[in-house]
Amino acid sequence: MTSPARITASTLSLTVDDVAASHAFFTTHLGYREVMAADGFASLERDDEALSVVLLRRGSEVLPEGFRDQHAAGLIVALTVDDLASEHDRLRSEGVVVTMPPREEPWGEKLFQVTDPNGVVIQFVEWTTQETA
């Protein structure tokens, strides 16, 4: 049995109604920068360990036929940060609405959530105990 291919990058593709609105949210508030863009498409990256994000307009022919009209729902984009409280304060000072206030889970996860203009939930996480793999 051979080993799986080495993964060189990770990208999350999100299907949204308004690519420009999510693009603005990710670049203004989440530190992403545009790598490339076209009508109904944007590729965004950060300079740290965060995964890359591709935004695709719902209905795009690039999407498999059965998925073209689906919206990015039931998905949480989780970003682990070093200082959750400071990130919370920064986002609130920028006018971002916190849609789930800070809380701590019994397994050692502190978190809060915001939601982009297309309904994409972004969860910020800080671990208070060692993560388990």
Tab-separated table of C-alpha atoms in Angstrom:
chain	number	residue	atom	x	y	z
A	1	MET	CA	0.000	0.000	0.000
A	2	THR	CA	1.428	3.386	-0.953
A	3	SER	CA	1.266	6.501	1.171
A	4	PRO	CA	-1.171	9.285	0.346
A	5	ALA	CA	0.214	12.283	-1.531
A	6	ARG	CA	1.812	15.028	0.566
A	7	ILE	CA	-0.609	17.926	1.015
A	8	THR	CA	1.039	21.225	0.161
A	9	ALA	CA	-1.838	23.604	0.956
A	10	SER	CA	-5.414	23.603	2.248
A	11	THR	CA	-8.252	25.654	0.803
A	12	LEU	CA	-11.866	25.946	1.857
A	13	SER	CA	-14.290	26.761	-0.961
A	14	LEU	CA	-17.427	28.605	0.140
A	15	THR	CA	-20.504	29.019	-2.061
A	16	VAL	CA	-22.112	32.416	-1.365
A	17	ASP	CA	-24.665	34.709	-2.986
A	18	ASP	CA	-22.537	37.859	-2.812
A	19	VAL	CA	-18.833	37.192	-3.379
A	20	ALA	CA	-17.942	40.888	-2.993
A	21	ALA	CA	-19.560	41.091	0.463
A	22	SER	CA	-17.714	38.045	1.827
A	23	HIS	CA	-14.505	39.227	0.115
A	24	ALA	CA	-14.770	42.595	1.879
A	25	PHE	CA	-15.491	40.939	5.249
A	26	PHE	CA	-12.570	38.506	5.015
A	27	THR	CA	-10.092	41.152	3.825
A	28	THR	CA	-11.257	43.970	6.108
A	29	HIS	CA	-11.798	42.077	9.353
A	30	LEU	CA	-10.015	38.716	9.118
A	31	GLY	CA	-6.648	39.697	7.647
A	32	TYR	CA	-7.019	37.911	4.312
A	33	ARG	CA	-5.651	39.331	1.074
A	34	GLU	CA	-6.818	38.745	-2.455
A	35	VAL	CA	-4.664	36.395	-4.529
A	36	MET	CA	-6.878	36.422	-7.607
A	37	ALA	CA	-10.435	37.314	-8.499
A	38	ALA	CA	-12.879	37.318	-11.389
A	39	ASP	CA	-16.627	37.693	-11.774
A	40	GLY	CA	-18.197	35.430	-9.164
A	41	PHE	CA	-14.856	34.203	-7.802
A	42	ALA	CA	-12.232	35.287	-5.291
A	43	SER	CA	-9.202	33.474	-3.891
A	44	LEU	CA	-8.001	34.758	-0.501
A	45	GLU	CA	-4.964	33.931	1.640
A	46	ARG	CA	-3.200	35.006	4.810
A	47	ASP	CA	0.513	34.992	5.569
A	48	ASP	CA	0.161	32.686	8.579
A	49	GLU	CA	-1.158	29.160	9.140
A	50	ALA	CA	-4.791	29.947	8.257
A	51	LEU	CA	-6.256	27.965	5.405
A	52	SER	CA	-6.890	29.688	2.110
A	53	VAL	CA	-10.460	30.590	1.164
A	54	VAL	CA	-12.109	30.526	-2.249
A	55	LEU	CA	-15.419	32.319	-2.624
A	56	LEU	CA	-17.682	31.128	-5.439
A	57	ARG	CA	-20.968	32.697	-6.439
A	58	ARG	CA	-23.884	30.326	-6.002
A	59	GLY	CA	-25.008	28.900	-9.333
A	60	SER	CA	-21.513	28.968	-10.839
A	61	GLU	CA	-20.874	26.352	-13.519
A	62	VAL	CA	-17.554	25.516	-11.836
A	63	LEU	CA	-19.553	23.763	-9.105
A	64	PRO	CA	-20.811	20.209	-9.622
A	65	GLU	CA	-24.297	20.243	-11.102
A	66	GLY	CA	-26.111	19.012	-7.984
A	67	PHE	CA	-24.368	21.579	-5.769
A	68	ARG	CA	-24.596	24.795	-7.803
A	69	ASP	CA	-27.545	26.252	-5.937
A	70	GLN	CA	-26.513	25.207	-2.442
A	71	HIS	CA	-25.334	27.792	0.050
A	72	ALA	CA	-22.478	27.379	2.546
A	73	ALA	CA	-24.755	26.341	5.423
A	74	GLY	CA	-24.124	24.282	8.521
A	75	LEU	CA	-20.433	25.032	8.183
A	76	ILE	CA	-18.245	26.724	10.772
A	77	VAL	CA	-14.880	28.171	9.756
A	78	ALA	CA	-12.844	27.759	12.954
A	79	LEU	CA	-9.712	29.883	13.395
A	80	THR	CA	-7.465	29.224	16.395
A	81	VAL	CA	-5.889	32.416	17.751
A	82	ASP	CA	-3.323	33.243	20.427
A	83	ASP	CA	-5.377	35.851	22.320
A	84	LEU	CA	-9.122	35.344	22.052
A	85	ALA	CA	-10.075	38.296	24.243
A	86	SER	CA	-8.004	40.745	22.183
A	87	GLU	CA	-9.440	39.370	18.922
A	88	HIS	CA	-12.952	39.741	20.298
A	89	ASP	CA	-12.262	43.349	21.340
A	90	ARG	CA	-10.630	44.188	17.992
A	91	LEU	CA	-13.529	42.857	15.941
A	92	ARG	CA	-16.121	44.622	18.096
A	93	SER	CA	-14.192	47.889	17.770
A	94	GLU	CA	-14.380	47.450	13.982
A	95	GLY	CA	-18.163	47.134	14.186
A	96	VAL	CA	-18.338	43.383	13.605
A	97	VAL	CA	-21.400	41.890	15.279
A	98	VAL	CA	-20.565	38.979	17.570
A	99	THR	CA	-23.254	36.363	16.904
A	100	MET	CA	-22.183	34.000	19.711
A	101	PRO	CA	-20.650	35.685	22.746
A	102	PRO	CA	-17.461	34.381	24.331
A	103	ARG	CA	-17.897	31.137	26.202
A	104	GLU	CA	-15.802	28.288	27.530
A	105	GLU	CA	-16.589	24.659	26.865
A	106	PRO	CA	-15.884	21.934	29.454
A	107	TRP	CA	-13.237	20.346	27.184
A	108	GLY	CA	-11.016	23.450	27.388
A	109	GLU	CA	-12.099	25.440	24.362
A	110	LYS	CA	-12.814	29.165	24.639
A	111	LEU	CA	-14.671	30.554	21.639
A	112	PHE	CA	-16.884	33.195	20.108
A	113	GLN	CA	-18.496	33.508	16.698
A	114	VAL	CA	-19.143	36.161	14.081
A	115	THR	CA	-21.107	35.796	10.852
A	116	ASP	CA	-20.161	37.298	7.499
A	117	PRO	CA	-22.738	39.067	5.276
A	118	ASN	CA	-23.538	35.771	3.481
A	119	GLY	CA	-24.200	33.854	6.689
A	120	VAL	CA	-20.800	32.135	6.882
A	121	VAL	CA	-20.076	31.465	10.570
A	122	ILE	CA	-16.505	32.205	11.657
A	123	GLN	CA	-15.550	30.839	15.063
A	124	PHE	CA	-12.494	32.081	16.905
A	125	VAL	CA	-10.972	29.552	19.290
A	126	GLU	CA	-8.360	29.552	22.022
A	127	TRP	CA	-7.522	26.327	23.835
A	128	THR	CA	-7.088	26.434	27.599
A	129	THR	CA	-5.966	22.809	27.760
A	130	GLN	CA	-3.883	20.641	25.461
A	131	GLU	CA	-5.693	19.809	22.239
A	132	THR	CA	-6.298	16.153	21.563
A	133	ALA	CA	-5.725	14.797	18.077
